[in-house]
Every structure is written in C-alpha cells, then in structure tokens.
Amino acid sequence: MKSVILACLAAVAVAAPQFGLPQQQFVQATSPLILPNQVAILRDDRQDLGNGEFAYNFEADNGISESRRGFLGSLGQSNMEGSFRFPLPDGTFAEVRYVANENGFRAESPLIPTPHPLPAHAIEQIRFAEEQRARGITFDDY
C-alpha cells in the first residue's frame, strides 16, 4: 500500500507543470526573448479612436499577417474590412479578404469553396417552373 501511495506522489510530481525554462534556451538577453521554434513579431500596430474607428496591422516573420480597419456603420456599429494571410504546407500563401458591415460578412479567397454550377437539365427545370408560375400554373397539393 505504501508503495502505491509513493508511486502516485512520484507521478504527480513528475506531471506538475514546469513554469521555468532553462536559461540556455534563450537568445542573448539584449535581444527579444526568442526561443527556437518561436515566431518573431515584426509589426503590431494598433490604433483605436474610441468611436468605432480603428486600424490594426500585424506581421510575423513566418509570413502570417493581418490587416484590419474599422469604421462607424450607418446603424452605429463598427464595420470592418481587412485581410489575413498565412503560409500553406506547399510553401505558397493563402490570403483571405473580407468585409463585415450592415450587409453581413463576406469573405473572398480562391481557397473558399464555392457551389458547383448547376447542370444544364437543372437549369432547364428551373426555367420551365418559372414559366409555369408566370402562366399561373401551381402545384399547391404537394
């Protein structure tokens, strides 16, 4: 029984969070503290006028960036427009541009899936149904 308790205490001690990092992993103290595998922030500019207008620009050395601008909307809300970009595994970059305003959120990017075009027979069925509706033909029984 004592060995089980001792094993449990040892497991808890080993699993405890390690809050300090060894000093030898840090770059010189005069430069920003950057660990290996960490990303340096190249730019982080923020402006907030307090009335719904703001600007935000962020860039990291791994290619991740974001730019956002806010302005007062017609209903008193803060509208936004901007873009963000990040590296893909193949070495290229994905970029998304967006607008958020009274008309909702709209994003544009070649990476965003779009619906497939309708086949010709489906377009013909829709045209035929609209033609029937225009002539007053309805099928309310279904």
Backbone as JSON, one array per atom type, in Angstrom:
{
  "sequence": "MKSVILACLAAVAVAAPQFGLPQQQFVQATSPLILPNQVAILRDDRQDLGNGEFAYNFEADNGISESRRGFLGSLGQSNMEGSFRFPLPDGTFAEVRYVANENGFRAESPLIPTPHPLPAHAIEQIRFAEEQRARGITFDDY",
  "N": [[0.82, -1.19, 0.0], [1.94, 1.24, 0.8], [3.83, 1.55, -1.18], [2.24, 2.01, -3.43], [1.06, 4.49, -2.83], [3.39, 6.04, -2.7], [4.24, 5.78, -5.37], [2.12, 7.09, -6.66], [2.44, 9.73, -5.66], [4.95, 10.31, -6.74], [4.31, 10.25, -9.47], [2.55, 12.43, -9.63], [4.3, 14.51, -8.98], [6.11, 14.42, -11.13], [4.37, 15.0, -13.23], [3.62, 17.61, -12.77], [3.16, 21.04, -13.77], [5.79, 22.67, -15.5], [7.13, 25.6, -14.86], [9.32, 27.27, -15.36], [11.82, 28.04, -17.83], [14.82, 26.66, -19.03], [17.71, 28.74, -18.91], [19.66, 28.57, -20.96], [18.29, 28.15, -23.3], [17.4, 30.56, -24.25], [17.89, 33.37, -26.43], [20.44, 35.93, -26.55], [20.17, 38.18, -23.8], [19.86, 40.85, -24.45], [18.49, 41.0, -26.81], [15.09, 40.53, -28.08], [13.31, 38.04, -26.27], [13.52, 35.1, -27.71], [12.69, 31.89, -28.39], [13.96, 28.82, -29.79], [12.05, 27.66, -32.55], [10.09, 29.51, -32.16], [8.1, 32.3, -33.25], [8.93, 35.42, -34.53], [7.56, 38.62, -33.93], [7.07, 40.99, -36.29], [5.69, 43.31, -36.78], [3.23, 45.13, -35.06], [0.83, 47.05, -35.01], [-1.54, 49.16, -33.59], [-4.46, 51.1, -33.53], [-6.98, 52.91, -31.99], [-9.73, 54.85, -32.11], [-11.86, 55.07, -30.46], [-14.45, 55.56, -31.2], [-15.57, 53.64, -32.75], [-13.98, 53.56, -34.92], [-11.0, 52.13, -36.06], [-7.68, 50.77, -36.53], [-5.65, 48.05, -37.42], [-2.68, 46.31, -37.71], [-0.7, 43.55, -38.32], [2.19, 41.53, -38.39], [4.18, 38.67, -38.82], [7.34, 36.9, -38.69], [7.13, 34.5, -40.03], [5.48, 34.78, -42.16], [2.79, 35.07, -41.62], [0.16, 37.36, -41.56], [-1.99, 40.13, -40.81], [-4.39, 42.57, -41.56], [-6.55, 45.06, -40.61], [-9.32, 47.24, -40.7], [-11.48, 49.43, -39.1], [-14.61, 51.12, -39.11], [-17.18, 53.51, -38.47], [-20.48, 52.38, -38.73], [-23.65, 52.69, -40.5], [-25.69, 52.17, -38.72], [-24.64, 52.64, -36.26], [-22.88, 50.69, -35.53], [-19.65, 49.05, -35.57], [-18.13, 48.73, -38.5], [-16.12, 46.5, -40.49], [-13.22, 45.91, -42.5], [-10.78, 44.0, -44.17], [-7.85, 41.88, -44.35], [-6.21, 38.68, -44.2], [-3.33, 36.59, -44.08], [-1.56, 33.52, -44.53], [0.98, 30.96, -44.35], [0.97, 28.05, -46.44], [1.26, 24.44, -46.38], [2.58, 23.71, -48.78], [4.29, 25.77, -49.31], [3.28, 28.01, -50.54], [1.15, 30.94, -50.16], [-1.87, 31.55, -48.43], [-4.52, 33.79, -48.85], [-7.04, 35.82, -47.52], [-9.61, 38.04, -48.04], [-11.88, 40.31, -46.55], [-15.11, 41.72, -45.69], [-17.15, 43.19, -43.29], [-20.21, 44.35, -42.56], [-23.27, 46.32, -42.6], [-24.52, 44.66, -44.37], [-23.78, 42.11, -43.73], [-21.3, 39.47, -43.37], [-18.71, 39.03, -45.65], [-16.45, 37.1, -47.35], [-13.57, 36.72, -49.41], [-11.68, 34.55, -51.34], [-9.52, 32.4, -53.17], [-9.43, 29.98, -51.92], [-11.76, 29.48, -50.59], [-14.48, 27.35, -50.62], [-16.79, 27.03, -53.32], [-20.15, 26.72, -54.55], [-20.89, 24.08, -56.85], [-21.47, 24.58, -60.36], [-24.82, 24.53, -61.61], [-26.16, 21.69, -63.3], [-27.07, 21.45, -66.8], [-29.65, 20.31, -67.22], [-30.92, 20.83, -64.79], [-31.03, 23.6, -64.75], [-32.74, 23.98, -66.9], [-35.08, 22.81, -65.85], [-35.67, 24.61, -63.79], [-36.11, 26.95, -65.29], [-38.37, 26.13, -66.73], [-40.22, 25.72, -64.63], [-40.46, 28.35, -63.68], [-41.61, 29.51, -65.89], [-44.07, 28.18, -65.94], [-45.15, 29.13, -63.52], [-45.41, 31.83, -64.16], [-47.49, 31.64, -65.98], [-49.5, 31.04, -64.31], [-49.79, 28.47, -63.41], [-49.83, 26.28, -60.78], [-48.8, 24.03, -58.18], [-50.09, 23.31, -55.63], [-51.02, 21.21, -54.14], [-49.09, 19.53, -53.23]],
  "CA": [[0.0, 0.0, 0.0], [2.82, 2.39, 0.85], [4.5, 1.72, -2.48], [1.26, 2.59, -4.34], [0.97, 5.9, -2.48], [4.65, 6.64, -3.12], [4.22, 5.84, -6.84], [1.18, 8.15, -7.03], [3.09, 11.01, -5.37], [6.01, 10.5, -7.73], [3.65, 10.56, -10.74], [2.05, 13.8, -9.53], [5.45, 15.41, -9.01], [6.65, 14.44, -12.49], [3.38, 15.58, -14.13], [3.37, 19.0, -12.41], [3.61, 21.98, -14.8], [7.14, 23.22, -15.35], [6.91, 27.01, -15.18], [10.53, 27.96, -15.78], [12.55, 27.46, -18.95], [16.26, 26.8, -18.8], [18.27, 29.95, -19.47], [20.46, 28.35, -22.15], [17.45, 28.12, -24.49], [17.11, 31.92, -24.68], [18.89, 34.13, -27.16], [21.03, 36.92, -25.65], [19.18, 38.94, -23.05], [19.68, 42.17, -25.03], [17.51, 40.9, -27.89], [13.83, 39.99, -27.57], [13.42, 36.64, -25.87], [13.0, 34.23, -28.76], [13.1, 30.5, -28.28], [13.92, 28.1, -31.06], [10.7, 27.3, -32.97], [9.14, 30.59, -31.93], [7.94, 33.23, -34.36], [9.15, 36.81, -34.14], [6.55, 39.58, -34.38], [7.75, 42.07, -36.98], [4.9, 44.54, -36.68], [1.96, 45.03, -34.34], [0.36, 48.44, -34.9], [-2.96, 49.24, -33.23], [-4.99, 52.43, -33.28], [-8.41, 52.88, -31.67], [-10.2, 56.21, -31.85], [-12.88, 55.0, -29.44], [-15.78, 55.83, -31.74], [-15.87, 52.61, -33.75], [-12.92, 53.56, -35.95], [-9.74, 51.57, -35.6], [-6.8, 50.15, -37.53], [-4.83, 47.0, -36.82], [-1.77, 45.67, -38.65], [0.13, 42.56, -37.64], [3.01, 40.73, -39.3], [5.16, 37.8, -38.16], [8.43, 36.54, -39.61], [6.81, 33.28, -40.76], [4.58, 35.11, -43.27], [1.43, 35.33, -41.17], [-0.11, 38.79, -41.41], [-3.38, 40.54, -40.79], [-4.63, 44.0, -41.63], [-7.98, 45.26, -40.39], [-9.7, 48.63, -40.5], [-12.86, 49.55, -38.66], [-15.19, 52.45, -39.25], [-18.53, 53.6, -37.94], [-21.52, 52.0, -39.68], [-24.84, 53.54, -40.56], [-26.56, 51.88, -37.57], [-23.87, 52.85, -35.04], [-21.97, 49.56, -35.29], [-18.31, 49.17, -36.13], [-17.92, 47.91, -39.69], [-14.71, 46.13, -40.65], [-12.72, 45.33, -43.73], [-9.39, 43.66, -43.98], [-7.35, 40.66, -44.96], [-5.19, 37.96, -43.46], [-2.6, 35.64, -44.92], [-0.78, 32.55, -43.77], [1.66, 30.02, -45.25], [0.42, 26.71, -46.62], [2.33, 23.43, -46.34], [3.34, 23.62, -50.03], [5.16, 26.94, -49.42], [2.55, 29.17, -51.04], [0.42, 31.65, -49.11], [-3.31, 31.72, -48.56], [-4.95, 35.13, -48.47], [-8.48, 35.99, -47.44], [-10.05, 39.43, -47.88], [-13.25, 40.27, -46.02], [-15.85, 42.93, -45.32], [-18.25, 42.93, -42.37], [-20.94, 45.61, -42.41], [-24.71, 46.17, -42.5], [-24.95, 43.59, -45.28], [-23.27, 40.83, -43.26], [-19.88, 39.16, -43.53], [-18.38, 38.46, -46.95], [-15.02, 36.8, -47.49], [-13.17, 36.34, -50.76], [-10.39, 33.87, -51.45], [-9.61, 31.22, -54.03], [-9.48, 28.79, -51.08], [-13.1, 29.28, -50.05], [-15.26, 26.53, -51.55], [-17.97, 27.61, -53.93], [-21.01, 25.65, -55.04], [-20.69, 23.67, -58.24], [-22.52, 25.11, -61.23], [-25.93, 23.61, -61.84], [-26.14, 21.04, -64.61], [-27.98, 22.04, -67.79], [-31.03, 19.84, -67.04], [-31.5, 21.5, -63.62], [-31.33, 24.98, -65.18], [-33.92, 23.87, -67.75], [-36.23, 22.58, -64.97], [-35.97, 25.87, -63.09], [-36.7, 27.84, -66.28], [-39.7, 25.61, -67.03], [-41.07, 26.0, -63.46], [-40.73, 29.8, -63.66], [-42.53, 29.75, -66.99], [-45.38, 27.72, -65.48], [-45.61, 30.07, -62.49], [-45.81, 33.06, -64.86], [-48.78, 31.37, -66.63], [-50.49, 30.78, -63.28], [-49.85, 27.06, -63.1], [-49.22, 25.99, -59.48], [-48.98, 22.67, -57.67], [-50.22, 23.5, -54.18], [-51.46, 19.99, -53.48], [-47.95, 18.75, -52.78]],
  "C": [[0.87, 1.26, 0.0], [3.5, 2.63, -0.49], [3.54, 2.31, -3.51], [1.14, 4.09, -4.09], [2.23, 6.63, -2.93], [4.71, 6.78, -4.64], [3.29, 6.94, -7.32], [1.79, 9.53, -6.79], [4.19, 11.31, -6.38], [5.41, 10.88, -9.08], [3.13, 11.99, -10.74], [3.2, 14.79, -9.63], [6.02, 15.52, -10.42], [5.69, 15.14, -13.44], [3.09, 17.05, -13.83], [3.88, 19.93, -13.5], [5.0, 22.53, -14.47], [7.07, 24.68, -15.8], [8.16, 27.74, -15.65], [11.15, 27.27, -16.97], [14.04, 27.63, -18.67], [16.82, 28.01, -19.54], [19.03, 29.71, -20.77], [19.61, 28.29, -23.41], [17.16, 29.52, -25.03], [18.25, 32.49, -25.5], [19.4, 35.2, -26.21], [19.96, 37.81, -25.03], [18.94, 40.33, -23.64], [18.7, 42.16, -26.19], [16.19, 40.42, -27.3], [14.0, 38.51, -27.26], [12.74, 35.77, -26.91], [13.57, 32.84, -28.56], [13.19, 29.89, -29.66], [12.48, 27.66, -31.32], [9.67, 28.36, -32.62], [9.16, 31.54, -33.11], [8.13, 34.64, -33.83], [8.04, 37.69, -34.72], [7.3, 40.75, -34.99], [7.02, 43.4, -36.85], [3.61, 44.24, -35.95], [1.5, 46.45, -34.04], [-1.14, 48.42, -34.62], [-3.34, 50.69, -32.96], [-6.49, 52.28, -33.03], [-8.83, 54.29, -31.31], [-11.33, 56.24, -30.83], [-14.29, 55.26, -29.93], [-16.19, 54.8, -32.8], [-14.84, 52.55, -34.85], [-11.64, 53.03, -35.34], [-8.95, 51.04, -36.78], [-5.89, 49.18, -36.79], [-3.99, 46.36, -37.91], [-0.81, 44.78, -37.87], [0.91, 41.79, -38.69], [4.04, 39.95, -38.5], [6.19, 37.36, -39.18], [8.17, 35.24, -40.37], [5.83, 33.52, -41.9], [3.15, 35.34, -42.86], [1.26, 36.84, -41.02], [-1.61, 39.02, -41.4], [-3.44, 42.05, -40.81], [-6.13, 44.19, -41.52], [-8.23, 46.74, -40.14], [-11.16, 48.65, -40.11], [-13.34, 50.98, -38.81], [-16.64, 52.38, -38.82], [-19.55, 53.28, -39.03], [-22.74, 52.87, -39.57], [-25.79, 53.32, -39.39], [-25.83, 52.02, -36.24], [-22.89, 51.73, -34.73], [-20.6, 49.86, -35.91], [-18.2, 48.2, -37.3], [-16.44, 47.61, -39.83], [-14.44, 45.67, -42.07], [-11.24, 45.04, -43.53], [-9.0, 42.4, -44.72], [-6.39, 39.98, -43.99], [-4.56, 36.95, -44.4], [-1.76, 34.74, -44.05], [-0.15, 31.55, -44.75], [0.94, 28.67, -45.28], [1.57, 25.7, -46.62], [3.17, 23.34, -47.62], [4.24, 24.83, -50.26], [4.48, 28.16, -50.0], [1.8, 29.82, -49.88], [-1.06, 31.72, -49.44], [-3.64, 33.14, -48.13], [-6.46, 35.21, -48.54], [-8.75, 37.48, -47.21], [-11.51, 39.39, -47.43], [-13.79, 41.66, -45.75], [-16.96, 42.48, -44.38], [-18.95, 44.26, -42.12], [-22.44, 45.33, -42.3], [-25.23, 45.01, -43.35], [-24.43, 42.22, -44.88], [-21.77, 40.69, -43.49], [-19.67, 38.51, -44.89], [-16.87, 38.29, -47.03], [-14.75, 36.36, -48.92], [-11.79, 35.71, -50.71], [-10.56, 32.71, -52.41], [-9.73, 29.92, -53.21], [-10.87, 28.51, -50.52], [-13.91, 28.47, -51.06], [-16.48, 27.27, -52.08], [-18.86, 26.48, -54.44], [-20.68, 25.32, -56.5], [-21.76, 24.3, -59.1], [-23.61, 24.05, -61.45], [-25.79, 22.96, -63.21], [-27.23, 21.62, -65.52], [-29.43, 21.59, -67.57], [-31.7, 20.51, -65.84], [-31.86, 22.94, -63.98], [-32.59, 24.98, -66.04], [-35.18, 23.64, -66.9], [-36.64, 23.86, -64.24], [-36.64, 26.85, -64.06], [-38.15, 27.43, -66.59], [-40.67, 25.91, -65.88], [-41.41, 27.48, -63.38], [-41.73, 30.17, -64.75], [-43.95, 29.33, -66.59], [-45.97, 28.68, -64.44], [-46.12, 31.35, -63.14], [-47.17, 32.88, -65.54], [-49.87, 31.05, -65.62], [-50.64, 29.33, -62.89], [-49.13, 26.82, -61.76], [-49.55, 24.55, -59.09], [-49.02, 22.72, -56.15], [-50.6, 22.24, -53.45], [-50.29, 19.2, -52.9], [-47.22, 19.42, -51.66]]
}
